[in-house]
């Protein structure tokens, strides 16, 4: 009996999984393997929300495999060493894994290849498993990646994505393979109280519901903070419970402006992955340095983290993050703009806090979206500043989002809720809500000076215009 290993990483699903499909096609029996990597624990990347969600994902994956005659084999340790031990114990001649884009993924692949070669096992790395299109699927002439989204998106649409693969009907495990116990969500302390349920079953159910109804209004409603008209699928894409390629395919079958807008967002995800694949150091270094000399006021940073900046829409977003381990996309942009442009704090401070809480804390999307808002990434308008009052009125005109997450302001009128500091007397004092950390005019001037954008005015008689 021939044996292959399907090493699950960020592809915790049975449907449309090229890794599992190839392993099943190649051998009589397959070891579906997941390694709880101690290296990720040492870096702190396995934050409580993601660790709890992962436990759900693994339990659901194991249940799906058992319905097909197999089961999930879980090991703990360094990935290459744990995989090699399984290969040696089973006599496997091949191991299949999804390609990653981070520096960590590159190092993992290198170690796997070396460890498996010693055991006489071949490593097969599969593209377009984590993303809809492989990071190198389209590249500009003479370069290794696209630095601007619009030309990338044109090529991405022309290239097309592969068709989805069906889930296997049967999975046969070789005899005698032992597994560590599955992790349990209940054993993870410190999770957000509103954390969503993980797993492929939950993700597919949510995707189907999304495609049947809310998708149709996505193009016009996705910025509505109170309406919460986004898909909330990002955690399932991050853990690979859902296939981005399948989601693109199914959305295009539905058609319409909402589907087009949703597919565009999935292309943004692919865009960021291809940037990080080409520039792994962008996870920590400025993609386009602006020579910033960031401020570091710990009291202001703490106020931002805890949703006490004095700007209601920013505070609502930060409190949603703490409660759910998730945040509306527009809330993320507002929170990031406020920290990096209004407070002029290093984007890495915000990115680390998001990774500490976000269940969908994807390195490529998180770090590069933060850089986009900070003006050190791929944004073609690096000095744009999102005004939290203007944005609050536009994205939450009736204050529903603020009222939900900042209950101190729930009784204010729509016209008052985004500028509570304008209230006077006993009404203002009774709110129990902080004054703004900084005035927006002062903050803008500080940022523009830091970026060298505040050229002195030219005298009227100087002959210049």
PDB file of N, CA and C in Angstrom, residues 305-369:
ATOM      1  N   UNK A 305      -6.088  51.955  21.862  1.00  0.00           N
ATOM      2  CA  UNK A 305      -6.346  50.524  22.001  1.00  0.00           C
ATOM      3  C   UNK A 305      -7.654  50.244  22.725  1.00  0.00           C
ATOM      4  N   UNK A 306      -7.984  51.034  23.692  1.00  0.00           N
ATOM      5  CA  UNK A 306      -9.156  50.771  24.532  1.00  0.00           C
ATOM      6  C   UNK A 306     -10.411  51.499  24.068  1.00  0.00           C
ATOM      7  N   UNK A 307     -10.339  52.206  22.955  1.00  0.00           N
ATOM      8  CA  UNK A 307     -11.516  52.912  22.451  1.00  0.00           C
ATOM      9  C   UNK A 307     -11.893  54.102  23.298  1.00  0.00           C
ATOM     10  N   UNK A 308     -10.888  54.929  23.647  1.00  0.00           N
ATOM     11  CA  UNK A 308     -11.119  56.113  24.479  1.00  0.00           C
ATOM     12  C   UNK A 308     -10.398  57.323  23.876  1.00  0.00           C
ATOM     13  N   UNK A 309     -10.466  57.457  22.546  1.00  0.00           N
ATOM     14  CA  UNK A 309      -9.781  58.572  21.883  1.00  0.00           C
ATOM     15  C   UNK A 309     -10.581  59.862  21.925  1.00  0.00           C
ATOM     16  N   UNK A 310     -11.889  59.768  22.208  1.00  0.00           N
ATOM     17  CA  UNK A 310     -12.751  60.933  22.145  1.00  0.00           C
ATOM     18  C   UNK A 310     -13.393  61.142  20.794  1.00  0.00           C
ATOM     19  N   UNK A 311     -13.046  60.296  19.817  1.00  0.00           N
ATOM     20  CA  UNK A 311     -13.677  60.336  18.490  1.00  0.00           C
ATOM     21  C   UNK A 311     -14.552  59.096  18.362  1.00  0.00           C
ATOM     22  N   UNK A 312     -15.871  59.264  18.383  1.00  0.00           N
ATOM     23  CA  UNK A 312     -16.788  58.130  18.560  1.00  0.00           C
ATOM     24  C   UNK A 312     -16.648  57.003  17.549  1.00  0.00           C
ATOM     25  N   UNK A 313     -16.491  57.307  16.263  1.00  0.00           N
ATOM     26  CA  UNK A 313     -16.464  56.230  15.281  1.00  0.00           C
ATOM     27  C   UNK A 313     -15.175  55.414  15.408  1.00  0.00           C
ATOM     28  N   UNK A 314     -14.080  56.055  15.763  1.00  0.00           N
ATOM     29  CA  UNK A 314     -12.823  55.326  15.999  1.00  0.00           C
ATOM     30  C   UNK A 314     -12.960  54.443  17.231  1.00  0.00           C
ATOM     31  N   UNK A 315     -13.532  54.998  18.292  1.00  0.00           N
ATOM     32  CA  UNK A 315     -13.697  54.225  19.525  1.00  0.00           C
ATOM     33  C   UNK A 315     -14.654  53.054  19.332  1.00  0.00           C
ATOM     34  N   UNK A 316     -15.703  53.257  18.538  1.00  0.00           N
ATOM     35  CA  UNK A 316     -16.635  52.161  18.252  1.00  0.00           C
ATOM     36  C   UNK A 316     -15.911  51.019  17.556  1.00  0.00           C
ATOM     37  N   UNK A 317     -15.069  51.356  16.593  1.00  0.00           N
ATOM     38  CA  UNK A 317     -14.333  50.320  15.858  1.00  0.00           C
ATOM     39  C   UNK A 317     -13.394  49.546  16.783  1.00  0.00           C
ATOM     40  N   UNK A 318     -12.698  50.256  17.646  1.00  0.00           N
ATOM     41  CA  UNK A 318     -11.750  49.588  18.536  1.00  0.00           C
ATOM     42  C   UNK A 318     -12.467  48.717  19.563  1.00  0.00           C
ATOM     43  N   UNK A 319     -13.620  49.122  19.990  1.00  0.00           N
ATOM     44  CA  UNK A 319     -14.375  48.309  20.944  1.00  0.00           C
ATOM     45  C   UNK A 319     -15.002  47.092  20.263  1.00  0.00           C
ATOM     46  N   UNK A 320     -15.401  47.238  19.018  1.00  0.00           N
ATOM     47  CA  UNK A 320     -15.867  46.072  18.275  1.00  0.00           C
ATOM     48  C   UNK A 320     -14.751  45.049  18.154  1.00  0.00           C
ATOM     49  N   UNK A 321     -13.536  45.510  17.866  1.00  0.00           N
ATOM     50  CA  UNK A 321     -12.390  44.606  17.763  1.00  0.00           C
ATOM     51  C   UNK A 321     -12.191  43.828  19.063  1.00  0.00           C
ATOM     52  N   UNK A 322     -12.245  44.510  20.187  1.00  0.00           N
ATOM     53  CA  UNK A 322     -12.026  43.845  21.468  1.00  0.00           C
ATOM     54  C   UNK A 322     -13.120  42.823  21.762  1.00  0.00           C
ATOM     55  N   UNK A 323     -14.359  43.133  21.385  1.00  0.00           N
ATOM     56  CA  UNK A 323     -15.480  42.248  21.714  1.00  0.00           C
ATOM     57  C   UNK A 323     -15.583  41.061  20.771  1.00  0.00           C
ATOM     58  N   UNK A 324     -15.351  41.267  19.490  1.00  0.00           N
ATOM     59  CA  UNK A 324     -15.591  40.220  18.498  1.00  0.00           C
ATOM     60  C   UNK A 324     -14.315  39.583  17.950  1.00  0.00           C
ATOM     61  N   UNK A 325     -13.161  40.231  18.143  1.00  0.00           N
ATOM     62  CA  UNK A 325     -11.973  39.757  17.449  1.00  0.00           C
ATOM     63  C   UNK A 325     -12.073  39.984  15.952  1.00  0.00           C
ATOM     64  N   UNK A 326     -12.876  40.928  15.583  1.00  0.00           N
ATOM     65  CA  UNK A 326     -13.137  41.242  14.165  1.00  0.00           C
ATOM     66  C   UNK A 326     -13.570  42.697  14.110  1.00  0.00           C
ATOM     67  N   UNK A 327     -13.356  43.328  12.970  1.00  0.00           N
ATOM     68  CA  UNK A 327     -13.767  44.721  12.808  1.00  0.00           C
ATOM     69  C   UNK A 327     -14.194  44.963  11.367  1.00  0.00           C
ATOM     70  N   UNK A 328     -15.225  45.775  11.214  1.00  0.00           N
ATOM     71  CA  UNK A 328     -15.678  46.193   9.886  1.00  0.00           C
ATOM     72  C   UNK A 328     -14.504  46.805   9.126  1.00  0.00           C
ATOM     73  N   UNK A 329     -14.419  46.518   7.824  1.00  0.00           N
ATOM     74  CA  UNK A 329     -13.275  46.982   7.036  1.00  0.00           C
ATOM     75  C   UNK A 329     -13.101  48.489   7.093  1.00  0.00           C
ATOM     76  N   UNK A 330     -14.198  49.241   7.016  1.00  0.00           N
ATOM     77  CA  UNK A 330     -14.086  50.695   7.071  1.00  0.00           C
ATOM     78  C   UNK A 330     -13.644  51.149   8.453  1.00  0.00           C
ATOM     79  N   UNK A 331     -14.078  50.419   9.479  1.00  0.00           N
ATOM     80  CA  UNK A 331     -13.600  50.715  10.820  1.00  0.00           C
ATOM     81  C   UNK A 331     -12.095  50.530  10.918  1.00  0.00           C
ATOM     82  N   UNK A 332     -11.578  49.501  10.262  1.00  0.00           N
ATOM     83  CA  UNK A 332     -10.131  49.260  10.275  1.00  0.00           C
ATOM     84  C   UNK A 332      -9.392  50.437   9.638  1.00  0.00           C
ATOM     85  N   UNK A 333      -9.922  50.923   8.539  1.00  0.00           N
ATOM     86  CA  UNK A 333      -9.280  52.041   7.862  1.00  0.00           C
ATOM     87  C   UNK A 333      -9.296  53.295   8.731  1.00  0.00           C
ATOM     88  N   UNK A 334     -10.426  53.559   9.375  1.00  0.00           N
ATOM     89  CA  UNK A 334     -10.533  54.736  10.234  1.00  0.00           C
ATOM     90  C   UNK A 334      -9.600  54.628  11.429  1.00  0.00           C
ATOM     91  N   UNK A 335      -9.565  53.449  12.051  1.00  0.00           N
ATOM     92  CA  UNK A 335      -8.704  53.258  13.215  1.00  0.00           C
ATOM     93  C   UNK A 335      -7.235  53.399  12.829  1.00  0.00           C
ATOM     94  N   UNK A 336      -6.869  52.875  11.674  1.00  0.00           N
ATOM     95  CA  UNK A 336      -5.480  52.934  11.225  1.00  0.00           C
ATOM     96  C   UNK A 336      -5.082  54.348  10.834  1.00  0.00           C
ATOM     97  N   UNK A 337      -5.961  55.049  10.138  1.00  0.00           N
ATOM     98  CA  UNK A 337      -5.668  56.422   9.767  1.00  0.00           C
ATOM     99  C   UNK A 337      -5.504  57.292  11.011  1.00  0.00           C
ATOM    100  N   UNK A 338      -6.369  57.079  12.000  1.00  0.00           N
ATOM    101  CA  UNK A 338      -6.298  57.891  13.215  1.00  0.00           C
ATOM    102  C   UNK A 338      -4.968  57.665  13.936  1.00  0.00           C
ATOM    103  N   UNK A 339      -4.545  56.406  14.060  1.00  0.00           N
ATOM    104  CA  UNK A 339      -3.309  56.145  14.788  1.00  0.00           C
ATOM    105  C   UNK A 339      -2.097  56.687  14.031  1.00  0.00           C
ATOM    106  N   UNK A 340      -2.034  56.440  12.732  1.00  0.00           N
ATOM    107  CA  UNK A 340      -0.820  56.772  11.990  1.00  0.00           C
ATOM    108  C   UNK A 340      -0.775  58.209  11.486  1.00  0.00           C
ATOM    109  N   UNK A 341      -1.922  58.783  11.165  1.00  0.00           N
ATOM    110  CA  UNK A 341      -1.939  60.125  10.598  1.00  0.00           C
ATOM    111  C   UNK A 341      -2.339  61.186  11.636  1.00  0.00           C
ATOM    112  N   UNK A 342      -3.342  60.888  12.452  1.00  0.00           N
ATOM    113  CA  UNK A 342      -3.802  61.877  13.428  1.00  0.00           C
ATOM    114  C   UNK A 342      -2.902  61.892  14.673  1.00  0.00           C
ATOM    115  N   UNK A 343      -2.590  60.708  15.206  1.00  0.00           N
ATOM    116  CA  UNK A 343      -1.678  60.644  16.351  1.00  0.00           C
ATOM    117  C   UNK A 343      -0.217  60.549  15.907  1.00  0.00           C
ATOM    118  N   UNK A 344       0.017  60.191  14.660  1.00  0.00           N
ATOM    119  CA  UNK A 344       1.346  60.036  14.083  1.00  0.00           C
ATOM    120  C   UNK A 344       2.180  59.031  14.870  1.00  0.00           C
ATOM    121  N   UNK A 345       1.590  57.854  15.045  1.00  0.00           N
ATOM    122  CA  UNK A 345       2.228  56.732  15.729  1.00  0.00           C
ATOM    123  C   UNK A 345       2.575  55.671  14.692  1.00  0.00           C
ATOM    124  N   UNK A 346       3.683  55.005  14.890  1.00  0.00           N
ATOM    125  CA  UNK A 346       4.192  53.982  13.975  1.00  0.00           C
ATOM    126  C   UNK A 346       3.125  52.927  13.663  1.00  0.00           C
ATOM    127  N   UNK A 347       2.963  52.624  12.384  1.00  0.00           N
ATOM    128  CA  UNK A 347       1.958  51.656  11.955  1.00  0.00           C
ATOM    129  C   UNK A 347       2.180  50.285  12.576  1.00  0.00           C
ATOM    130  N   UNK A 348       3.434  49.956  12.910  1.00  0.00           N
ATOM    131  CA  UNK A 348       3.731  48.654  13.493  1.00  0.00           C
ATOM    132  C   UNK A 348       3.081  48.470  14.861  1.00  0.00           C
ATOM    133  N   UNK A 349       2.884  49.578  15.587  1.00  0.00           N
ATOM    134  CA  UNK A 349       2.189  49.512  16.880  1.00  0.00           C
ATOM    135  C   UNK A 349       0.751  49.069  16.665  1.00  0.00           C
ATOM    136  N   UNK A 350       0.087  49.662  15.680  1.00  0.00           N
ATOM    137  CA  UNK A 350      -1.291  49.291  15.386  1.00  0.00           C
ATOM    138  C   UNK A 350      -1.407  47.900  14.808  1.00  0.00           C
ATOM    139  N   UNK A 351      -0.484  47.560  13.906  1.00  0.00           N
ATOM    140  CA  UNK A 351      -0.535  46.240  13.282  1.00  0.00           C
ATOM    141  C   UNK A 351      -0.363  45.139  14.323  1.00  0.00           C
ATOM    142  N   UNK A 352       0.518  45.362  15.295  1.00  0.00           N
ATOM    143  CA  UNK A 352       0.718  44.361  16.349  1.00  0.00           C
ATOM    144  C   UNK A 352      -0.543  44.209  17.193  1.00  0.00           C
ATOM    145  N   UNK A 353      -1.198  45.312  17.531  1.00  0.00           N
ATOM    146  CA  UNK A 353      -2.426  45.225  18.329  1.00  0.00           C
ATOM    147  C   UNK A 353      -3.515  44.489  17.559  1.00  0.00           C
ATOM    148  N   UNK A 354      -3.644  44.779  16.280  1.00  0.00           N
ATOM    149  CA  UNK A 354      -4.631  44.060  15.472  1.00  0.00           C
ATOM    150  C   UNK A 354      -4.324  42.563  15.445  1.00  0.00           C
ATOM    151  N   UNK A 355      -3.054  42.215  15.274  1.00  0.00           N
ATOM    152  CA  UNK A 355      -2.694  40.794  15.241  1.00  0.00           C
ATOM    153  C   UNK A 355      -2.931  40.123  16.589  1.00  0.00           C
ATOM    154  N   UNK A 356      -2.882  40.890  17.661  1.00  0.00           N
ATOM    155  CA  UNK A 356      -3.153  40.325  18.979  1.00  0.00           C
ATOM    156  C   UNK A 356      -4.625  39.947  19.141  1.00  0.00           C
ATOM    157  N   UNK A 357      -5.509  40.567  18.356  1.00  0.00           N
ATOM    158  CA  UNK A 357      -6.943  40.368  18.557  1.00  0.00           C
ATOM    159  C   UNK A 357      -7.688  39.805  17.355  1.00  0.00           C
ATOM    160  N   UNK A 358      -7.275  40.145  16.156  1.00  0.00           N
ATOM    161  CA  UNK A 358      -8.045  39.762  14.972  1.00  0.00           C
ATOM    162  C   UNK A 358      -8.028  38.253  14.749  1.00  0.00           C
ATOM    163  N   UNK A 359      -9.193  37.655  14.637  1.00  0.00           N
ATOM    164  CA  UNK A 359      -9.262  36.234  14.298  1.00  0.00           C
ATOM    165  C   UNK A 359      -8.825  36.019  12.858  1.00  0.00           C
ATOM    166  N   UNK A 360      -8.977  37.024  12.018  1.00  0.00           N
ATOM    167  CA  UNK A 360      -8.526  36.934  10.626  1.00  0.00           C
ATOM    168  C   UNK A 360      -7.159  37.602  10.455  1.00  0.00           C
ATOM    169  N   UNK A 361      -6.332  37.553  11.496  1.00  0.00           N
ATOM    170  CA  UNK A 361      -5.052  38.246  11.479  1.00  0.00           C
ATOM    171  C   UNK A 361      -4.076  37.686  10.464  1.00  0.00           C
ATOM    172  N   UNK A 362      -4.320  37.944   9.222  1.00  0.00           N
ATOM    173  CA  UNK A 362      -3.483  37.480   8.111  1.00  0.00           C
ATOM    174  C   UNK A 362      -2.295  38.435   7.960  1.00  0.00           C
ATOM    175  N   UNK A 363      -1.089  37.905   7.932  1.00  0.00           N
ATOM    176  CA  UNK A 363       0.103  38.743   7.904  1.00  0.00           C
ATOM    177  C   UNK A 363       0.131  39.642   6.674  1.00  0.00           C
ATOM    178  N   UNK A 364      -0.161  39.091   5.502  1.00  0.00           N
ATOM    179  CA  UNK A 364      -0.107  39.891   4.277  1.00  0.00           C
ATOM    180  C   UNK A 364      -1.137  41.009   4.313  1.00  0.00           C
ATOM    181  N   UNK A 365      -2.376  40.675   4.598  1.00  0.00           N
ATOM    182  CA  UNK A 365      -3.422  41.685   4.553  1.00  0.00           C
ATOM    183  C   UNK A 365      -3.307  42.682   5.693  1.00  0.00           C
ATOM    184  N   UNK A 366      -3.007  42.208   6.885  1.00  0.00           N
ATOM    185  CA  UNK A 366      -2.921  43.110   8.022  1.00  0.00           C
ATOM    186  C   UNK A 366      -1.771  44.095   7.853  1.00  0.00           C
ATOM    187  N   UNK A 367      -0.568  43.583   7.630  1.00  0.00           N
ATOM    188  CA  UNK A 367       0.595  44.468   7.566  1.00  0.00           C
ATOM    189  C   UNK A 367       0.518  45.422   6.377  1.00  0.00           C
ATOM    190  N   UNK A 368       0.087  44.920   5.232  1.00  0.00           N
ATOM    191  CA  UNK A 368       0.099  45.767   4.045  1.00  0.00           C
ATOM    192  C   UNK A 368      -1.077  46.728   4.009  1.00  0.00           C
ATOM    193  N   UNK A 369      -2.204  46.374   4.621  1.00  0.00           N
ATOM    194  CA  UNK A 369      -3.279  47.351   4.769  1.00  0.00           C
ATOM    195  C   UNK A 369      -2.870  48.448   5.741  1.00  0.00           C
TER     196      UNK A 369
END
